[in-house]
PDB file of C-alpha atoms in Angstrom:
ATOM      1  CA  UNK A   1     115.292  90.801  80.166  1.00 64.00           C
ATOM      2  CA  UNK A   2     115.667  90.837  84.139  1.00 70.00           C
ATOM      3  CA  UNK A   3     118.776  88.908  85.884  1.00 69.00           C
ATOM      4  CA  UNK A   4     117.869  86.407  88.903  1.00 66.00           C
ATOM      5  CA  UNK A   5     120.572  85.659  91.224  1.00 68.00           C
ATOM      6  CA  UNK A   6     120.066  82.424  92.841  1.00 67.00           C
ATOM      7  CA  UNK A   7     122.317  81.290  95.603  1.00 59.00           C
ATOM      8  CA  UNK A   8     122.320  77.651  97.129  1.00 55.00           C
ATOM      9  CA  UNK A   9     123.343  74.726  99.185  1.00 43.00           C
ATOM     10  CA  UNK A  10     124.245  71.464  98.529  1.00 42.00           C
ATOM     11  CA  UNK A  11     120.949  69.786 100.970  1.00 38.00           C
ATOM     12  CA  UNK A  12     119.189  67.053 100.196  1.00 35.00           C
ATOM     13  CA  UNK A  13     115.466  67.741 101.455  1.00 37.00           C
ATOM     14  CA  UNK A  14     111.946  66.073 101.294  1.00 39.00           C
ATOM     15  CA  UNK A  15     111.553  62.897  98.999  1.00 40.00           C
ATOM     16  CA  UNK A  16     109.364  62.741  95.424  1.00 41.00           C
ATOM     17  CA  UNK A  17     108.978  58.766  94.891  1.00 40.00           C
ATOM     18  CA  UNK A  18     108.361  57.853  91.371  1.00 39.00           C
ATOM     19  CA  UNK A  19     105.054  55.551  91.805  1.00 39.00           C
ATOM     20  CA  UNK A  20     105.011  55.383  95.413  1.00 39.00           C
ATOM     21  CA  UNK A  21     105.576  54.611  98.862  1.00 44.00           C
ATOM     22  CA  UNK A  22     107.192  51.619  98.531  1.00 46.00           C
ATOM     23  CA  UNK A  23     109.831  52.966  95.540  1.00 41.00           C
ATOM     24  CA  UNK A  24     113.231  50.957  96.390  1.00 46.00           C
ATOM     25  CA  UNK A  25     115.157  52.614  93.341  1.00 46.00           C
ATOM     26  CA  UNK A  26     118.015  54.677  93.044  1.00 48.00           C
ATOM     27  CA  UNK A  27     116.875  58.104  94.867  1.00 51.00           C
ATOM     28  CA  UNK A  28     119.040  61.069  93.084  1.00 72.00           C
ATOM     29  CA  UNK A  29     118.633  65.382  94.033  1.00 81.00           C
ATOM     30  CA  UNK A  30     116.559  67.935  91.584  1.00 85.00           C
ATOM     31  CA  UNK A  31     116.274  71.584  92.329  1.00 87.00           C
ATOM     32  CA  UNK A  32     113.362  73.728  90.641  1.00 88.00           C
ATOM     33  CA  UNK A  33     113.803  77.572  89.813  1.00 89.00           C
ATOM     34  CA  UNK A  34     110.933  79.845  89.201  1.00 90.00           C
ATOM     35  CA  UNK A  35     113.068  81.911  85.583  1.00 90.00           C
ATOM     36  CA  UNK A  36     110.035  83.323  83.503  1.00 89.00           C
ATOM     37  CA  UNK A  37     110.027  87.217  84.431  1.00 82.00           C
ATOM     38  CA  UNK A  38     106.273  87.874  82.929  1.00 81.00           C
ATOM     39  CA  UNK A  39     104.185  84.747  85.215  1.00 87.00           C
ATOM     40  CA  UNK A  40     104.116  86.163  88.643  1.00 90.00           C
ATOM     41  CA  UNK A  41     103.706  83.066  90.130  1.00 92.00           C
ATOM     42  CA  UNK A  42     103.415  79.343  89.138  1.00 92.00           C
ATOM     43  CA  UNK A  43     102.134  76.101  90.481  1.00 91.00           C
ATOM     44  CA  UNK A  44     104.519  73.398  89.635  1.00 89.00           C
ATOM     45  CA  UNK A  45     103.844  69.813  89.870  1.00 89.00           C
ATOM     46  CA  UNK A  46     105.812  66.447  89.654  1.00 88.00           C
ATOM     47  CA  UNK A  47     104.126  63.513  88.323  1.00 89.00           C
ATOM     48  CA  UNK A  48     100.790  64.496  89.512  1.00 89.00           C
ATOM     49  CA  UNK A  49     102.146  66.034  92.852  1.00 87.00           C
ATOM     50  CA  UNK A  50     102.801  69.640  94.003  1.00 86.00           C
ATOM     51  CA  UNK A  51     106.301  70.829  94.756  1.00 81.00           C
ATOM     52  CA  UNK A  52     105.367  73.306  97.562  1.00 81.00           C
ATOM     53  CA  UNK A  53     102.452  73.702  99.549  1.00 82.00           C
ATOM     54  CA  UNK A  54     101.826  77.220  97.491  1.00 86.00           C
ATOM     55  CA  UNK A  55     102.617  78.679  94.007  1.00 90.00           C
ATOM     56  CA  UNK A  56     106.304  79.577  93.915  1.00 89.00           C
ATOM     57  CA  UNK A  57     107.452  83.427  92.986  1.00 90.00           C
ATOM     58  CA  UNK A  58     109.298  84.475  90.472  1.00 88.00           C
ATOM     59  CA  UNK A  59     112.960  84.461  91.368  1.00 86.00           C
ATOM     60  CA  UNK A  60     112.166  81.326  94.080  1.00 86.00           C
ATOM     61  CA  UNK A  61     113.683  78.232  93.864  1.00 85.00           C
ATOM     62  CA  UNK A  62     113.820  75.201  95.574  1.00 82.00           C
ATOM     63  CA  UNK A  63     116.972  73.029  97.572  1.00 80.00           C
ATOM     64  CA  UNK A  64     117.648  69.920  95.821  1.00 82.00           C
ATOM     65  CA  UNK A  65     114.732  67.235  96.859  1.00 82.00           C
ATOM     66  CA  UNK A  66     116.017  63.995  96.251  1.00 81.00           C
ATOM     67  CA  UNK A  67     113.823  62.355  93.302  1.00 78.00           C
ATOM     68  CA  UNK A  68     114.411  58.164  91.611  1.00 82.00           C
ATOM     69  CA  UNK A  69     115.568  58.264  88.470  1.00 84.00           C
ATOM     70  CA  UNK A  70     113.850  57.954  85.189  1.00 89.00           C
ATOM     71  CA  UNK A  71     111.604  59.564  83.590  1.00 92.00           C
ATOM     72  CA  UNK A  72     109.278  62.111  85.346  1.00 91.00           C
ATOM     73  CA  UNK A  73     105.919  64.172  83.985  1.00 93.00           C
ATOM     74  CA  UNK A  74     106.543  68.195  85.302  1.00 92.00           C
ATOM     75  CA  UNK A  75     103.700  70.620  84.433  1.00 92.00           C
ATOM     76  CA  UNK A  76     103.518  74.253  85.558  1.00 91.00           C
ATOM     77  CA  UNK A  77     100.164  75.759  86.076  1.00 92.00           C
ATOM     78  CA  UNK A  78      98.902  80.184  86.637  1.00 90.00           C
ATOM     79  CA  UNK A  79      99.715  80.303  90.658  1.00 88.00           C
ATOM     80  CA  UNK A  80      96.734  78.954  92.526  1.00 83.00           C
ATOM     81  CA  UNK A  81      95.122  77.832  89.222  1.00 87.00           C
ATOM     82  CA  UNK A  82      94.950  74.712  87.653  1.00 87.00           C
ATOM     83  CA  UNK A  83      95.443  76.715  84.199  1.00 90.00           C
ATOM     84  CA  UNK A  84      98.156  74.828  82.605  1.00 90.00           C
ATOM     85  CA  UNK A  85     101.474  76.821  81.874  1.00 89.00           C
ATOM     86  CA  UNK A  86     103.484  73.943  80.266  1.00 90.00           C
ATOM     87  CA  UNK A  87     104.293  70.183  80.695  1.00 91.00           C
ATOM     88  CA  UNK A  88     107.480  67.983  80.098  1.00 91.00           C
ATOM     89  CA  UNK A  89     108.669  64.942  80.439  1.00 94.00           C
ATOM     90  CA  UNK A  90     112.753  65.278  82.184  1.00 91.00           C
ATOM     91  CA  UNK A  91     115.204  62.084  82.602  1.00 91.00           C
ATOM     92  CA  UNK A  92     117.121  62.334  86.061  1.00 87.00           C
ATOM     93  CA  UNK A  93     120.365  60.386  85.551  1.00 86.00           C
ATOM     94  CA  UNK A  94     121.998  57.817  88.112  1.00 83.00           C
ATOM     95  CA  UNK A  95     124.717  59.994  90.350  1.00 81.00           C
ATOM     96  CA  UNK A  96     123.493  63.401  88.691  1.00 87.00           C
ATOM     97  CA  UNK A  97     121.927  66.641  90.577  1.00 87.00           C
ATOM     98  CA  UNK A  98     119.739  68.889  88.112  1.00 90.00           C
ATOM     99  CA  UNK A  99     117.849  71.933  88.378  1.00 91.00           C
ATOM    100  CA  UNK A 100     114.663  72.502  86.424  1.00 91.00           C
ATOM    101  CA  UNK A 101     114.129  76.107  85.432  1.00 92.00           C
ATOM    102  CA  UNK A 102     110.339  77.523  84.373  1.00 91.00           C
ATOM    103  CA  UNK A 103     111.589  79.541  81.273  1.00 91.00           C
ATOM    104  CA  UNK A 104     109.694  81.536  78.354  1.00 88.00           C
ATOM    105  CA  UNK A 105     109.448  80.142  75.003  1.00 84.00           C
ATOM    106  CA  UNK A 106     111.400  81.458  72.021  1.00 74.00           C
ATOM    107  CA  UNK A 107     108.300  81.274  70.343  1.00 68.00           C
ATOM    108  CA  UNK A 108     105.524  82.904  72.073  1.00 66.00           C
ATOM    109  CA  UNK A 109     104.867  83.820  75.764  1.00 65.00           C
ATOM    110  CA  UNK A 110     104.099  80.138  76.890  1.00 80.00           C
ATOM    111  CA  UNK A 111     106.250  78.288  79.297  1.00 87.00           C
ATOM    112  CA  UNK A 112     109.307  75.639  79.208  1.00 89.00           C
ATOM    113  CA  UNK A 113     110.672  73.669  81.146  1.00 90.00           C
ATOM    114  CA  UNK A 114     114.648  73.748  80.738  1.00 92.00           C
ATOM    115  CA  UNK A 115     116.927  71.252  83.057  1.00 92.00           C
ATOM    116  CA  UNK A 116     120.439  71.622  83.763  1.00 93.00           C
ATOM    117  CA  UNK A 117     122.851  68.731  85.037  1.00 92.00           C
ATOM    118  CA  UNK A 118     125.150  70.368  88.124  1.00 91.00           C
ATOM    119  CA  UNK A 119     128.714  69.523  88.918  1.00 90.00           C
ATOM    120  CA  UNK A 120     128.218  69.958  92.554  1.00 86.00           C
ATOM    121  CA  UNK A 121     132.083  69.358  93.527  1.00 89.00           C
ATOM    122  CA  UNK A 122     132.744  71.328  96.288  1.00 89.00           C
ATOM    123  CA  UNK A 123     134.825  74.396  95.069  1.00 92.00           C
ATOM    124  CA  UNK A 124     138.453  75.092  96.963  1.00 95.00           C
ATOM    125  CA  UNK A 125     138.703  75.963 100.171  1.00 95.00           C
ATOM    126  CA  UNK A 126     137.698  79.780 100.395  1.00 96.00           C
ATOM    127  CA  UNK A 127     136.904  79.657  97.395  1.00 95.00           C
ATOM    128  CA  UNK A 128     132.789  79.905  95.748  1.00 93.00           C
ATOM    129  CA  UNK A 129     130.722  78.771  92.567  1.00 93.00           C
ATOM    130  CA  UNK A 130     129.373  80.598  89.931  1.00 93.00           C
ATOM    131  CA  UNK A 131     127.174  79.643  87.040  1.00 93.00           C
ATOM    132  CA  UNK A 132     125.398  81.580  84.422  1.00 94.00           C
ATOM    133  CA  UNK A 133     122.486  80.381  82.689  1.00 94.00           C
ATOM    134  CA  UNK A 134     120.865  81.837  79.770  1.00 94.00           C
ATOM    135  CA  UNK A 135     116.942  81.788  79.618  1.00 92.00           C
ATOM    136  CA  UNK A 136     116.685  85.205  77.091  1.00 90.00           C
ATOM    137  CA  UNK A 137     114.280  83.613  74.072  1.00 89.00           C
ATOM    138  CA  UNK A 138     116.568  85.243  70.611  1.00 87.00           C
ATOM    139  CA  UNK A 139     119.187  84.726  68.369  1.00 88.00           C
ATOM    140  CA  UNK A 140     121.265  86.531  70.790  1.00 92.00           C
ATOM    141  CA  UNK A 141     124.112  85.287  72.891  1.00 96.00           C
ATOM    142  CA  UNK A 142     125.513  86.964  75.863  1.00 95.00           C
ATOM    143  CA  UNK A 143     128.503  86.373  78.167  1.00 96.00           C
ATOM    144  CA  UNK A 144     128.736  86.674  81.853  1.00 95.00           C
ATOM    145  CA  UNK A 145     131.490  89.291  83.899  1.00 95.00           C
ATOM    146  CA  UNK A 146     132.241  90.776  87.307  1.00 95.00           C
ATOM    147  CA  UNK A 147     131.801  94.450  87.045  1.00 93.00           C
ATOM    148  CA  UNK A 148     134.840  95.911  85.820  1.00 88.00           C
ATOM    149  CA  UNK A 149     136.360  92.824  85.893  1.00 84.00           C
ATOM    150  CA  UNK A 150     136.681  89.009  84.667  1.00 92.00           C
ATOM    151  CA  UNK A 151     134.615  86.816  81.905  1.00 96.00           C
ATOM    152  CA  UNK A 152     132.816  83.916  83.672  1.00 96.00           C
ATOM    153  CA  UNK A 153     130.827  82.706  80.632  1.00 96.00           C
ATOM    154  CA  UNK A 154     131.333  83.152  77.153  1.00 96.00           C
ATOM    155  CA  UNK A 155     128.645  83.080  73.953  1.00 96.00           C
ATOM    156  CA  UNK A 156     126.050  81.453  75.692  1.00 96.00           C
ATOM    157  CA  UNK A 157     122.328  81.548  73.309  1.00 96.00           C
ATOM    158  CA  UNK A 158     119.675  80.668  74.603  1.00 94.00           C
ATOM    159  CA  UNK A 159     118.596  77.728  77.378  1.00 94.00           C
ATOM    160  CA  UNK A 160     122.805  77.093  77.332  1.00 96.00           C
ATOM    161  CA  UNK A 161     124.449  76.925  80.369  1.00 95.00           C
ATOM    162  CA  UNK A 162     127.799  77.883  81.356  1.00 96.00           C
ATOM    163  CA  UNK A 163     129.891  75.239  83.764  1.00 95.00           C
ATOM    164  CA  UNK A 164     130.286  76.797  87.740  1.00 94.00           C
ATOM    165  CA  UNK A 165     134.032  78.644  87.568  1.00 95.00           C
ATOM    166  CA  UNK A 166     135.283  79.231  91.234  1.00 96.00           C
ATOM    167  CA  UNK A 167     135.333  83.177  92.249  1.00 95.00           C
ATOM    168  CA  UNK A 168     137.057  84.531  95.790  1.00 96.00           C
ATOM    169  CA  UNK A 169     134.300  85.772  98.148  1.00 95.00           C
ATOM    170  CA  UNK A 170     133.919  89.412  98.121  1.00 95.00           C
ATOM    171  CA  UNK A 171     131.231  91.494  97.359  1.00 95.00           C
ATOM    172  CA  UNK A 172     130.207  92.063  93.720  1.00 93.00           C
ATOM    173  CA  UNK A 173     128.074  93.184  91.075  1.00 93.00           C
ATOM    174  CA  UNK A 174     127.456  90.480  88.112  1.00 93.00           C
ATOM    175  CA  UNK A 175     126.874  91.810  84.601  1.00 93.00           C
ATOM    176  CA  UNK A 176     125.473  90.316  80.872  1.00 93.00           C
ATOM    177  CA  UNK A 177     126.507  92.080  77.635  1.00 93.00           C
ATOM    178  CA  UNK A 178     125.713  90.810  74.436  1.00 94.00           C
ATOM    179  CA  UNK A 179     128.646  88.363  73.274  1.00 96.00           C
ATOM    180  CA  UNK A 180     131.849  90.190  72.498  1.00 93.00           C
ATOM    181  CA  UNK A 181     130.255  93.397  73.378  1.00 93.00           C
ATOM    182  CA  UNK A 182     132.201  96.037  75.605  1.00 91.00           C
ATOM    183  CA  UNK A 183     128.577  97.865  77.252  1.00 92.00           C
ATOM    184  CA  UNK A 184     126.532  96.645  79.976  1.00 91.00           C
ATOM    185  CA  UNK A 185     123.071  95.360  79.192  1.00 90.00           C
ATOM    186  CA  UNK A 186     121.880  94.204  82.198  1.00 90.00           C
ATOM    187  CA  UNK A 187     123.456  94.475  85.866  1.00 90.00           C
ATOM    188  CA  UNK A 188     122.940  92.433  89.061  1.00 90.00           C
ATOM    189  CA  UNK A 189     122.537  94.243  92.703  1.00 88.00           C
ATOM    190  CA  UNK A 190     125.499  93.785  94.881  1.00 91.00           C
ATOM    191  CA  UNK A 191     125.976  90.432  96.028  1.00 89.00           C
ATOM    192  CA  UNK A 192     127.704  89.232  99.395  1.00 92.00           C
ATOM    193  CA  UNK A 193     129.499  86.072  97.750  1.00 92.00           C
ATOM    194  CA  UNK A 194     129.795  83.275 100.138  1.00 91.00           C
ATOM    195  CA  UNK A 195     133.025  80.854 100.427  1.00 93.00           C
ATOM    196  CA  UNK A 196     132.026  77.340 100.168  1.00 90.00           C
ATOM    197  CA  UNK A 197     128.022  78.520  98.159  1.00 89.00           C
ATOM    198  CA  UNK A 198     127.015  77.873  94.479  1.00 90.00           C
ATOM    199  CA  UNK A 199     125.768  80.880  92.852  1.00 90.00           C
ATOM    200  CA  UNK A 200     123.844  81.261  89.540  1.00 90.00           C
ATOM    201  CA  UNK A 201     122.834  83.978  87.394  1.00 91.00           C
ATOM    202  CA  UNK A 202     119.915  83.740  85.110  1.00 90.00           C
ATOM    203  CA  UNK A 203     119.247  86.024  82.336  1.00 90.00           C
ATOM    204  CA  UNK A 204     115.509  85.455  81.745  1.00 84.00           C
TER     205      UNK A 204
END
């Protein structure tokens, strides 16, 4: 198992249209994250168009990209090649922000995609927000804690995620434990959490 810590702003960048540059429908935001630890890099495509100029490495992510609401085909390939790793149709809802995680399947070493709907309500003044996404295949459930302190999310199974929780800005290590256990399973490096930012801790 490994932990990836993602820190994101709520900026929107380049557009991913439904069918053509003439598309005039509702436009919302979607972010992409490479969270499959055993695959060094992947090519990422939506509706046949590359998301990045080059393969995305494990732990890397995009800011929120604009995309039309409705159905979109998401495909991944082995980085730098056309060898297909996964293919899935996602549905983006009007007025919502989403994150698409590239993750391991539970039953084998191939990849899958897991999508969350993200509440990007700004944290209170002087606060940051953090959530936990559990992408480690298996039947175990895990909790997220601040090392030596508060539980931030409890009993998350494979493909489950918590809501964002407000925390004070400070330097922290985040800790994942088996649900209800006292022993640390995985610990992040020390993180300097900044007020006004959103953080996602991913177990992969």
